[in-house]
Amino acid sequence: MQALLGVLFHFIGGFASGSFYIPYKKVKGWAWETYWIVGGLFSWLIVPPLAAYLTIPDYMDIIAHTDGGVLFLTYFFGVLWGIGGLTYGLGVRYLGVSLGSSIILGLCSVFGALIPSVYYEFNPKTGKDSISDLIHSNWGQLVLLGLLVCVIGIIICGKAGAMKDNDLKKSGIISESNTEFKIGLGLTVSIISGILSACFAFGIDAGKVMAEEANATWQAANPGQGNFLFQNNVTYIVILLGGLTTNFIWCMLLNARNKTFNNYTDKSTPLLSNYIFSALAGTTWFLQFFFYGMGESKLGNGASSWILHMAFIILIANTWGLVLNEWKGVAKKTLATIVAGILVIVLSVLIVGYGNYLHE
């Protein structure tokens, strides 16, 4: 039952992440860097402390007496992850929600799931699964199989993207959904994003001592009720400050270079709705990790939780891509290919979910 709840929480988090970019499409008259940083202020600065305050009232005390080295490492991984998050937005911009998310999150799932388990192979820690644990157990083999199936799904989605590019060139179709479609630039930033986005998983591990303290405090007040669902909320504050640092600097540089600082006060644009939609996008984005933490508290395994979370995001993002007609005007074979990729990713989710069930 705990595993099923974990899968459900990851699905909700995946839905939030796979859907967060949709409100940005309602923003009118603003440059990308403007609406990205406005949404980011909600994602990384405003909502995380609010969520921590509502779930962990003493979260500031936990941060205050945490070792400085732990805080720095957690923040540093957040900075690296921030570069991944920044290029994620560009990848989605140039490849679309469907293809961009598939490539980025596929790479993210591989690196985020495997590197920590390799690390714990050489630096064992109680409660953490090493690569040997995965290889030499039935549940671990299923998790690795699910990871492999997920990668196959990503390759299929990537193939569909190349087919889409060819179809659009042949037909000469230009629509609102594909005017910025740039396969070369999109693939480059997506690869960078996929690798660096995995640093969020490392940041969670680096700051785990804070989550463990929140968990211990809650368990002392609620004996016999399992793990604290919201224990990671305190860690998120530090990680996301790192992400904010990277994105804020870059967006301000773009505002200066593109002379778009006037966007924030330009009354010729629908300012109120632009701020509302950007805030909605940023808040929705944060909810992915809010529910990720809940899912991980139920599943208790970093590698399994990470790939499950990523696979759900890929599934939802691809579904939105179909709904938003990002594949409009392509050949039936191309459309069948992206649908096949989505179905393979669904299969990977089921495999990983069953592996977690055996590990419970």
mmCIF file of C-alpha atoms in Angstrom:
data_model
loop_
_atom_site.group_PDB
_atom_site.id
_atom_site.type_symbol
_atom_site.label_atom_id
_atom_site.label_comp_id
_atom_site.label_asym_id
_atom_site.label_seq_id
_atom_site.Cartn_x
_atom_site.Cartn_y
_atom_site.Cartn_z
ATOM 1 C CA MET A 1 0.000 0.000 0.000
ATOM 2 C CA GLN A 2 2.867 2.381 0.807
ATOM 3 C CA ALA A 3 4.365 1.717 -2.645
ATOM 4 C CA LEU A 4 1.038 2.446 -4.338
ATOM 5 C CA LEU A 5 0.757 5.752 -2.463
ATOM 6 C CA GLY A 6 4.307 6.565 -3.514
ATOM 7 C CA VAL A 7 3.484 5.912 -7.170
ATOM 8 C CA LEU A 8 0.355 8.088 -6.858
ATOM 9 C CA PHE A 9 2.307 10.982 -5.335
ATOM 10 C CA HIS A 10 4.919 10.714 -8.093
ATOM 11 C CA PHE A 11 2.162 10.785 -10.706
ATOM 12 C CA ILE A 12 0.736 13.996 -9.230
ATOM 13 C CA GLY A 13 4.221 15.514 -9.141
ATOM 14 C CA GLY A 14 4.837 14.382 -12.706
ATOM 15 C CA PHE A 15 1.559 15.927 -13.802
ATOM 16 C CA ALA A 16 2.552 19.237 -12.209
ATOM 17 C CA SER A 17 5.966 19.253 -13.882
ATOM 18 C CA GLY A 18 4.693 18.083 -17.246
ATOM 19 C CA SER A 19 2.020 20.792 -17.181
ATOM 20 C CA PHE A 20 3.870 23.792 -15.706
ATOM 21 C CA TYR A 21 4.897 25.306 -19.048
ATOM 22 C CA ILE A 22 1.307 25.512 -20.307
ATOM 23 C CA PRO A 23 0.427 28.790 -18.477
ATOM 24 C CA TYR A 24 3.489 30.430 -20.046
ATOM 25 C CA LYS A 25 1.823 29.991 -23.436
ATOM 26 C CA LYS A 26 -0.854 32.441 -22.262
ATOM 27 C CA VAL A 27 1.695 35.198 -21.593
ATOM 28 C CA LYS A 28 1.502 37.915 -24.245
ATOM 29 C CA GLY A 29 4.056 40.538 -25.262
ATOM 30 C CA TRP A 30 6.848 39.450 -22.894
ATOM 31 C CA ALA A 31 10.246 38.088 -23.810
ATOM 32 C CA TRP A 32 11.100 34.557 -22.697
ATOM 33 C CA GLU A 33 13.573 35.770 -20.052
ATOM 34 C CA THR A 34 10.947 38.017 -18.484
ATOM 35 C CA TYR A 35 8.208 35.475 -17.924
ATOM 36 C CA TRP A 36 10.745 32.778 -17.058
ATOM 37 C CA ILE A 37 12.234 34.711 -14.135
ATOM 38 C CA VAL A 38 8.849 35.980 -12.893
ATOM 39 C CA GLY A 39 7.644 32.396 -12.743
ATOM 40 C CA GLY A 40 10.989 31.369 -11.278
ATOM 41 C CA LEU A 41 10.651 33.764 -8.350
ATOM 42 C CA PHE A 42 7.550 31.834 -7.341
ATOM 43 C CA SER A 43 9.189 28.462 -8.051
ATOM 44 C CA TRP A 44 12.428 29.077 -6.201
ATOM 45 C CA LEU A 45 11.957 31.951 -3.730
ATOM 46 C CA ILE A 46 8.347 32.509 -2.685
ATOM 47 C CA VAL A 47 6.542 29.158 -2.640
ATOM 48 C CA PRO A 48 9.269 26.862 -1.156
ATOM 49 C CA PRO A 49 9.591 28.722 2.192
ATOM 50 C CA LEU A 50 5.808 28.979 2.372
ATOM 51 C CA ALA A 51 5.460 25.219 1.848
ATOM 52 C CA ALA A 52 8.152 24.570 4.463
ATOM 53 C CA TYR A 53 6.526 26.938 6.956
ATOM 54 C CA LEU A 54 3.161 25.199 6.575
ATOM 55 C CA THR A 55 4.628 21.709 6.977
ATOM 56 C CA ILE A 56 7.798 22.177 9.088
ATOM 57 C CA PRO A 57 7.293 25.170 11.421
ATOM 58 C CA ASP A 58 10.879 24.994 12.760
ATOM 59 C CA TYR A 59 12.531 24.652 9.342
ATOM 60 C CA MET A 60 14.680 27.775 9.847
ATOM 61 C CA ASP A 61 16.156 26.309 13.032
ATOM 62 C CA ILE A 62 17.072 23.142 11.138
ATOM 63 C CA ILE A 63 18.851 25.155 8.430
ATOM 64 C CA ALA A 64 20.555 27.414 10.977
ATOM 65 C CA HIS A 65 22.376 24.602 12.818
ATOM 66 C CA THR A 66 23.157 22.472 9.756
ATOM 67 C CA ASP A 67 26.871 22.149 8.982
ATOM 68 C CA GLY A 68 28.067 24.840 6.592
ATOM 69 C CA GLY A 69 29.710 22.276 4.320
ATOM 70 C CA VAL A 70 26.410 20.463 3.901
ATOM 71 C CA LEU A 71 24.598 23.699 3.118
ATOM 72 C CA PHE A 72 27.230 24.734 0.575
ATOM 73 C CA LEU A 73 27.211 21.375 -1.220
ATOM 74 C CA THR A 74 23.415 21.370 -1.323
ATOM 75 C CA TYR A 75 23.420 24.938 -2.672
ATOM 76 C CA PHE A 76 26.163 24.121 -5.185
ATOM 77 C CA PHE A 77 24.179 21.245 -6.647
ATOM 78 C CA GLY A 78 21.271 23.670 -6.815
ATOM 79 C CA VAL A 79 23.389 26.085 -8.868
ATOM 80 C CA LEU A 80 24.314 23.307 -11.304
ATOM 81 C CA TRP A 81 20.721 22.126 -11.419
ATOM 82 C CA GLY A 82 19.713 25.752 -12.086
ATOM 83 C CA ILE A 83 21.682 25.654 -15.334
ATOM 84 C CA GLY A 84 19.790 22.485 -16.207
ATOM 85 C CA GLY A 85 16.476 24.152 -15.362
ATOM 86 C CA LEU A 86 17.404 27.200 -17.426
ATOM 87 C CA THR A 87 18.268 25.124 -20.479
ATOM 88 C CA TYR A 88 15.130 23.040 -19.880
ATOM 89 C CA GLY A 89 13.070 26.109 -20.639
ATOM 90 C CA LEU A 90 15.093 26.707 -23.802
ATOM 91 C CA GLY A 91 14.814 23.063 -24.833
ATOM 92 C CA VAL A 92 11.035 23.184 -24.523
ATOM 93 C CA ARG A 93 11.014 26.496 -26.381
ATOM 94 C CA TYR A 94 12.942 25.138 -29.387
ATOM 95 C CA LEU A 95 11.698 21.533 -29.468
ATOM 96 C CA GLY A 96 8.218 21.848 -27.988
ATOM 97 C CA VAL A 97 6.812 20.474 -24.728
ATOM 98 C CA SER A 98 6.649 16.915 -26.027
ATOM 99 C CA LEU A 99 10.040 16.310 -27.621
ATOM 100 C CA GLY A 100 12.049 18.700 -25.453
ATOM 101 C CA SER A 101 10.798 17.178 -22.216
ATOM 102 C CA SER A 102 11.362 13.636 -23.483
ATOM 103 C CA ILE A 103 15.030 14.109 -24.327
ATOM 104 C CA ILE A 104 15.882 16.254 -21.297
ATOM 105 C CA LEU A 105 14.101 14.122 -18.729
ATOM 106 C CA GLY A 106 15.262 10.869 -20.279
ATOM 107 C CA LEU A 107 18.890 11.879 -19.768
ATOM 108 C CA CYS A 108 17.994 13.312 -16.371
ATOM 109 C CA SER A 109 16.421 10.015 -15.302
ATOM 110 C CA VAL A 110 19.506 8.034 -16.313
ATOM 111 C CA PHE A 111 22.037 10.240 -14.558
ATOM 112 C CA GLY A 112 19.840 10.990 -11.565
ATOM 113 C CA ALA A 113 19.018 7.341 -10.953
ATOM 114 C CA LEU A 114 22.375 5.701 -11.538
ATOM 115 C CA ILE A 115 25.059 8.099 -10.284
ATOM 116 C CA PRO A 116 23.874 8.137 -6.619
ATOM 117 C CA SER A 117 23.743 4.323 -6.548
ATOM 118 C CA VAL A 118 27.278 4.195 -7.975
ATOM 119 C CA TYR A 119 28.394 6.713 -5.332
ATOM 120 C CA TYR A 120 26.904 4.614 -2.540
ATOM 121 C CA GLU A 121 28.712 1.576 -3.927
ATOM 122 C CA PHE A 122 31.999 3.162 -2.857
ATOM 123 C CA ASN A 123 30.613 5.159 0.087
ATOM 124 C CA PRO A 124 28.027 2.866 1.714
ATOM 125 C CA LYS A 125 25.320 4.462 3.808
ATOM 126 C CA THR A 126 22.525 2.818 5.755
ATOM 127 C CA GLY A 127 19.213 3.053 3.942
ATOM 128 C CA LYS A 128 20.812 3.915 0.599
ATOM 129 C CA ASP A 129 20.808 1.397 -2.249
ATOM 130 C CA SER A 130 24.071 0.841 -4.102
ATOM 131 C CA ILE A 131 24.423 -0.343 -7.669
ATOM 132 C CA SER A 132 25.203 -3.808 -6.302
ATOM 133 C CA ASP A 133 21.907 -3.804 -4.403
ATOM 134 C CA LEU A 134 20.106 -3.069 -7.638
ATOM 135 C CA ILE A 135 21.977 -5.647 -9.706
ATOM 136 C CA HIS A 136 21.741 -8.511 -7.188
ATOM 137 C CA SER A 137 18.090 -8.262 -6.190
ATOM 138 C CA ASN A 138 14.913 -9.101 -8.077
ATOM 139 C CA TRP A 139 13.352 -5.713 -7.328
ATOM 140 C CA GLY A 140 16.544 -3.881 -8.305
ATOM 141 C CA GLN A 141 16.772 -5.745 -11.591
ATOM 142 C CA LEU A 142 13.222 -4.667 -12.354
ATOM 143 C CA VAL A 143 14.123 -1.050 -11.577
ATOM 144 C CA LEU A 144 17.117 -1.272 -13.931
ATOM 145 C CA LEU A 145 14.942 -2.914 -16.572
ATOM 146 C CA GLY A 146 12.446 -0.078 -16.192
ATOM 147 C CA LEU A 147 15.298 2.401 -16.642
ATOM 148 C CA LEU A 148 16.391 0.632 -19.827
ATOM 149 C CA VAL A 149 12.833 0.586 -21.167
ATOM 150 C CA CYS A 150 12.530 4.290 -20.352
ATOM 151 C CA VAL A 151 15.695 5.035 -22.358
ATOM 152 C CA ILE A 152 14.295 3.054 -25.288
ATOM 153 C CA GLY A 153 11.166 5.177 -25.072
ATOM 154 C CA ILE A 154 13.289 8.330 -25.151
ATOM 155 C CA ILE A 155 15.126 7.114 -28.243
ATOM 156 C CA ILE A 156 11.804 6.481 -29.963
ATOM 157 C CA CYS A 157 10.595 9.979 -29.003
ATOM 158 C CA GLY A 158 13.849 11.448 -30.299
ATOM 159 C CA LYS A 159 13.370 9.599 -33.594
ATOM 160 C CA ALA A 160 9.856 11.035 -33.780
ATOM 161 C CA GLY A 161 11.320 14.520 -33.323
ATOM 162 C CA ALA A 162 13.716 14.062 -36.242
ATOM 163 C CA MET A 163 10.830 12.770 -38.366
ATOM 164 C CA LYS A 164 8.773 15.804 -37.346
ATOM 165 C CA ASP A 165 11.562 18.121 -38.442
ATOM 166 C CA ASN A 166 11.688 16.465 -41.856
ATOM 167 C CA ASP A 167 7.899 16.556 -42.225
ATOM 168 C CA LEU A 168 7.725 20.275 -41.424
ATOM 169 C CA LYS A 169 10.520 21.066 -43.887
ATOM 170 C CA LYS A 170 8.830 19.108 -46.643
ATOM 171 C CA SER A 171 5.393 20.591 -46.075
ATOM 172 C CA GLY A 172 6.528 24.146 -45.365
ATOM 173 C CA ILE A 173 3.935 24.331 -42.594
ATOM 174 C CA ILE A 174 4.492 27.146 -40.086
ATOM 175 C CA SER A 175 2.115 27.410 -37.152
ATOM 176 C CA GLU A 176 2.095 29.059 -33.744
ATOM 177 C CA SER A 177 3.214 25.805 -32.140
ATOM 178 C CA ASN A 178 6.309 25.297 -34.317
ATOM 179 C CA THR A 179 7.595 28.744 -35.368
ATOM 180 C CA GLU A 180 10.517 28.356 -32.938
ATOM 181 C CA PHE A 181 11.171 24.679 -33.691
ATOM 182 C CA LYS A 182 14.970 24.376 -34.082
ATOM 183 C CA ILE A 183 16.157 20.787 -33.922
ATOM 184 C CA GLY A 184 19.926 21.454 -33.757
ATOM 185 C CA LEU A 185 19.915 24.187 -31.103
ATOM 186 C CA GLY A 186 17.122 22.428 -29.213
ATOM 187 C CA LEU A 187 19.036 19.135 -29.025
ATOM 188 C CA THR A 188 22.184 20.900 -27.809
ATOM 189 C CA VAL A 189 20.528 22.722 -24.904
ATOM 190 C CA SER A 190 18.413 19.650 -24.128
ATOM 191 C CA ILE A 191 21.484 17.437 -23.695
ATOM 192 C CA ILE A 192 23.098 20.011 -21.393
ATOM 193 C CA SER A 193 19.858 20.310 -19.448
ATOM 194 C CA GLY A 194 19.374 16.561 -19.139
ATOM 195 C CA ILE A 195 22.811 16.053 -17.605
ATOM 196 C CA LEU A 196 22.781 19.011 -15.219
ATOM 197 C CA SER A 197 19.131 18.615 -14.178
ATOM 198 C CA ALA A 198 20.131 15.371 -12.482
ATOM 199 C CA CYS A 199 21.996 17.519 -9.932
ATOM 200 C CA PHE A 200 18.680 18.085 -8.147
ATOM 201 C CA ALA A 201 18.736 14.444 -7.071
ATOM 202 C CA PHE A 202 22.310 14.931 -5.829
ATOM 203 C CA GLY A 203 21.250 18.058 -3.940
ATOM 204 C CA ILE A 204 18.547 16.087 -2.153
ATOM 205 C CA ASP A 205 21.144 13.516 -1.117
ATOM 206 C CA ALA A 206 23.662 16.198 -0.065
ATOM 207 C CA GLY A 207 21.094 17.903 2.175
ATOM 208 C CA LYS A 208 19.471 14.725 3.432
ATOM 209 C CA VAL A 209 20.613 15.438 6.993
ATOM 210 C CA MET A 210 18.106 18.309 7.129
ATOM 211 C CA ALA A 211 15.270 16.097 5.908
ATOM 212 C CA GLU A 212 16.274 13.395 8.373
ATOM 213 C CA GLU A 213 16.107 15.844 11.267
ATOM 214 C CA ALA A 214 12.644 17.004 10.182
ATOM 215 C CA ASN A 215 11.604 13.368 9.898
ATOM 216 C CA ALA A 216 12.977 12.463 13.335
ATOM 217 C CA THR A 217 11.208 15.409 14.973
ATOM 218 C CA TRP A 218 7.912 14.471 13.360
ATOM 219 C CA GLN A 219 8.271 10.769 14.230
ATOM 220 C CA ALA A 220 8.928 11.661 17.866
ATOM 221 C CA ALA A 221 5.623 13.538 17.946
ATOM 222 C CA ASN A 222 3.806 10.902 15.867
ATOM 223 C CA PRO A 223 5.170 7.484 16.890
ATOM 224 C CA GLY A 224 4.304 4.481 14.768
ATOM 225 C CA GLN A 225 3.030 6.516 11.795
ATOM 226 C CA GLY A 226 5.873 5.920 9.343
ATOM 227 C CA ASN A 227 7.982 8.585 7.677
ATOM 228 C CA PHE A 228 7.170 12.284 7.485
ATOM 229 C CA LEU A 229 5.651 13.038 4.083
ATOM 230 C CA PHE A 230 7.042 16.575 3.897
ATOM 231 C CA GLN A 231 10.567 16.016 5.220
ATOM 232 C CA ASN A 232 12.276 17.176 2.001
ATOM 233 C CA ASN A 233 10.612 20.595 2.038
ATOM 234 C CA VAL A 234 13.402 22.029 4.199
ATOM 235 C CA THR A 235 16.085 20.737 1.797
ATOM 236 C CA TYR A 236 14.318 22.238 -1.198
ATOM 237 C CA ILE A 237 14.792 25.757 0.164
ATOM 238 C CA VAL A 238 18.585 25.513 -0.079
ATOM 239 C CA ILE A 239 18.647 23.695 -3.431
ATOM 240 C CA LEU A 240 16.227 26.120 -5.022
ATOM 241 C CA LEU A 241 18.188 29.157 -3.851
ATOM 242 C CA GLY A 242 21.034 27.757 -5.934
ATOM 243 C CA GLY A 243 18.686 27.395 -8.885
ATOM 244 C CA LEU A 244 17.426 30.939 -8.407
ATOM 245 C CA THR A 245 20.992 32.290 -8.442
ATOM 246 C CA THR A 246 21.779 30.810 -11.855
ATOM 247 C CA ASN A 247 18.482 31.710 -13.491
ATOM 248 C CA PHE A 248 18.289 35.239 -12.053
ATOM 249 C CA ILE A 249 21.758 36.187 -13.288
ATOM 250 C CA TRP A 250 21.129 34.793 -16.764
ATOM 251 C CA CYS A 251 17.675 36.355 -17.160
ATOM 252 C CA MET A 252 18.934 39.742 -16.031
ATOM 253 C CA LEU A 253 21.746 39.520 -18.590
ATOM 254 C CA LEU A 254 19.199 38.682 -21.287
ATOM 255 C CA ASN A 255 16.956 41.545 -20.169
ATOM 256 C CA ALA A 256 19.930 43.899 -20.528
ATOM 257 C CA ARG A 257 21.114 42.490 -23.857
ATOM 258 C CA ASN A 258 17.644 42.353 -25.415
ATOM 259 C CA LYS A 259 16.491 45.621 -23.809
ATOM 260 C CA THR A 260 13.448 43.889 -22.314
ATOM 261 C CA PHE A 261 13.486 45.355 -18.802
ATOM 262 C CA ASN A 262 10.462 47.420 -19.824
ATOM 263 C CA ASN A 263 8.412 44.202 -20.084
ATOM 264 C CA TYR A 264 7.817 44.243 -16.341
ATOM 265 C CA THR A 265 5.910 47.545 -16.506
ATOM 266 C CA ASP A 266 4.818 47.730 -20.156
ATOM 267 C CA LYS A 267 1.126 48.680 -20.021
ATOM 268 C CA SER A 268 0.674 47.842 -23.689
ATOM 269 C CA THR A 269 0.790 44.200 -22.620
ATOM 270 C CA PRO A 270 -1.783 42.485 -20.382
ATOM 271 C CA LEU A 271 0.393 42.954 -17.288
ATOM 272 C CA LEU A 272 -1.972 41.489 -14.701
ATOM 273 C CA SER A 273 -2.697 38.319 -16.640
ATOM 274 C CA ASN A 274 0.979 37.945 -17.563
ATOM 275 C CA TYR A 275 1.992 38.056 -13.902
ATOM 276 C CA ILE A 276 -0.840 35.694 -12.930
ATOM 277 C CA PHE A 277 -0.005 33.114 -15.603
ATOM 278 C CA SER A 278 3.728 33.321 -14.820
ATOM 279 C CA ALA A 279 3.020 32.900 -11.100
ATOM 280 C CA LEU A 280 0.746 29.949 -11.859
ATOM 281 C CA ALA A 281 3.434 28.322 -13.977
ATOM 282 C CA GLY A 282 6.064 28.820 -11.268
ATOM 283 C CA THR A 283 3.848 27.517 -8.487
ATOM 284 C CA THR A 284 2.819 24.501 -10.553
ATOM 285 C CA TRP A 285 6.460 23.795 -11.239
ATOM 286 C CA PHE A 286 7.309 23.713 -7.520
ATOM 287 C CA LEU A 287 4.496 21.257 -6.837
ATOM 288 C CA GLN A 288 6.403 18.590 -8.750
ATOM 289 C CA PHE A 289 9.030 18.394 -6.012
ATOM 290 C CA PHE A 290 6.505 18.895 -3.230
ATOM 291 C CA PHE A 291 4.864 15.648 -4.328
ATOM 292 C CA TYR A 292 8.207 14.075 -5.226
ATOM 293 C CA GLY A 293 9.213 14.365 -1.594
ATOM 294 C CA MET A 294 5.953 12.737 -0.530
ATOM 295 C CA GLY A 295 6.496 9.920 -3.010
ATOM 296 C CA GLU A 296 10.079 9.335 -1.918
ATOM 297 C CA SER A 297 9.011 9.192 1.739
ATOM 298 C CA LYS A 298 6.725 6.291 0.806
ATOM 299 C CA LEU A 299 9.054 4.450 -1.565
ATOM 300 C CA GLY A 300 12.265 5.171 0.324
ATOM 301 C CA ASN A 301 14.572 4.622 -2.633
ATOM 302 C CA GLY A 302 16.304 7.429 -4.486
ATOM 303 C CA ALA A 303 16.979 5.623 -7.781
ATOM 304 C CA SER A 304 13.503 4.145 -8.045
ATOM 305 C CA SER A 305 11.779 7.373 -7.037
ATOM 306 C CA TRP A 306 13.810 9.472 -9.432
ATOM 307 C CA ILE A 307 13.142 7.430 -12.581
ATOM 308 C CA LEU A 308 9.476 7.009 -11.663
ATOM 309 C CA HIS A 309 9.144 10.768 -11.237
ATOM 310 C CA MET A 310 10.936 11.505 -14.519
ATOM 311 C CA ALA A 311 8.941 8.923 -16.471
ATOM 312 C CA PHE A 312 5.645 10.382 -15.289
ATOM 313 C CA ILE A 313 6.777 13.874 -16.326
ATOM 314 C CA ILE A 314 7.735 12.601 -19.779
ATOM 315 C CA LEU A 315 4.377 10.873 -20.124
ATOM 316 C CA ILE A 316 2.388 13.984 -19.167
ATOM 317 C CA ALA A 317 4.526 16.353 -21.256
ATOM 318 C CA ASN A 318 4.095 14.186 -24.340
ATOM 319 C CA THR A 319 0.357 14.001 -23.765
ATOM 320 C CA TRP A 320 0.230 17.814 -23.581
ATOM 321 C CA GLY A 321 2.250 17.960 -26.782
ATOM 322 C CA LEU A 322 -0.472 15.997 -28.547
ATOM 323 C CA VAL A 323 -3.263 18.071 -26.984
ATOM 324 C CA LEU A 324 -1.585 21.348 -28.025
ATOM 325 C CA ASN A 325 -1.215 20.150 -31.624
ATOM 326 C CA GLU A 326 2.579 20.275 -31.537
ATOM 327 C CA TRP A 327 2.470 17.348 -33.967
ATOM 328 C CA LYS A 328 -0.068 18.946 -36.296
ATOM 329 C CA GLY A 329 0.816 18.595 -39.965
ATOM 330 C CA VAL A 330 3.152 15.621 -39.569
ATOM 331 C CA ALA A 331 2.815 12.282 -41.334
ATOM 332 C CA LYS A 332 0.824 9.452 -39.752
ATOM 333 C CA LYS A 333 4.026 7.450 -39.365
ATOM 334 C CA THR A 334 5.588 10.280 -37.342
ATOM 335 C CA LEU A 335 2.524 10.553 -35.118
ATOM 336 C CA ALA A 336 2.497 6.761 -34.630
ATOM 337 C CA THR A 337 6.168 6.916 -33.627
ATOM 338 C CA ILE A 338 5.632 9.493 -30.876
ATOM 339 C CA VAL A 339 2.607 7.570 -29.586
ATOM 340 C CA ALA A 340 4.728 4.401 -29.507
ATOM 341 C CA GLY A 341 7.383 6.279 -27.519
ATOM 342 C CA ILE A 342 4.782 7.402 -24.992
ATOM 343 C CA LEU A 343 3.457 3.845 -24.602
ATOM 344 C CA VAL A 344 6.983 2.504 -24.024
ATOM 345 C CA ILE A 345 7.482 5.103 -21.304
ATOM 346 C CA VAL A 346 4.175 4.053 -19.723
ATOM 347 C CA LEU A 347 5.511 0.494 -19.683
ATOM 348 C CA SER A 348 8.690 1.675 -17.940
ATOM 349 C CA VAL A 349 6.557 3.320 -15.248
ATOM 350 C CA LEU A 350 4.688 0.075 -14.629
ATOM 351 C CA ILE A 351 7.926 -1.912 -14.420
ATOM 352 C CA VAL A 352 9.530 0.492 -11.945
ATOM 353 C CA GLY A 353 6.331 0.647 -9.920
ATOM 354 C CA TYR A 354 6.242 -3.146 -9.620
ATOM 355 C CA GLY A 355 9.929 -3.201 -8.667
ATOM 356 C CA ASN A 356 9.167 -0.755 -5.860
ATOM 357 C CA TYR A 357 6.264 -2.914 -4.755
ATOM 358 C CA LEU A 358 8.615 -5.918 -4.382
ATOM 359 C CA HIS A 359 11.081 -3.764 -2.454
ATOM 360 C CA GLU A 360 8.453 -2.611 0.068
#
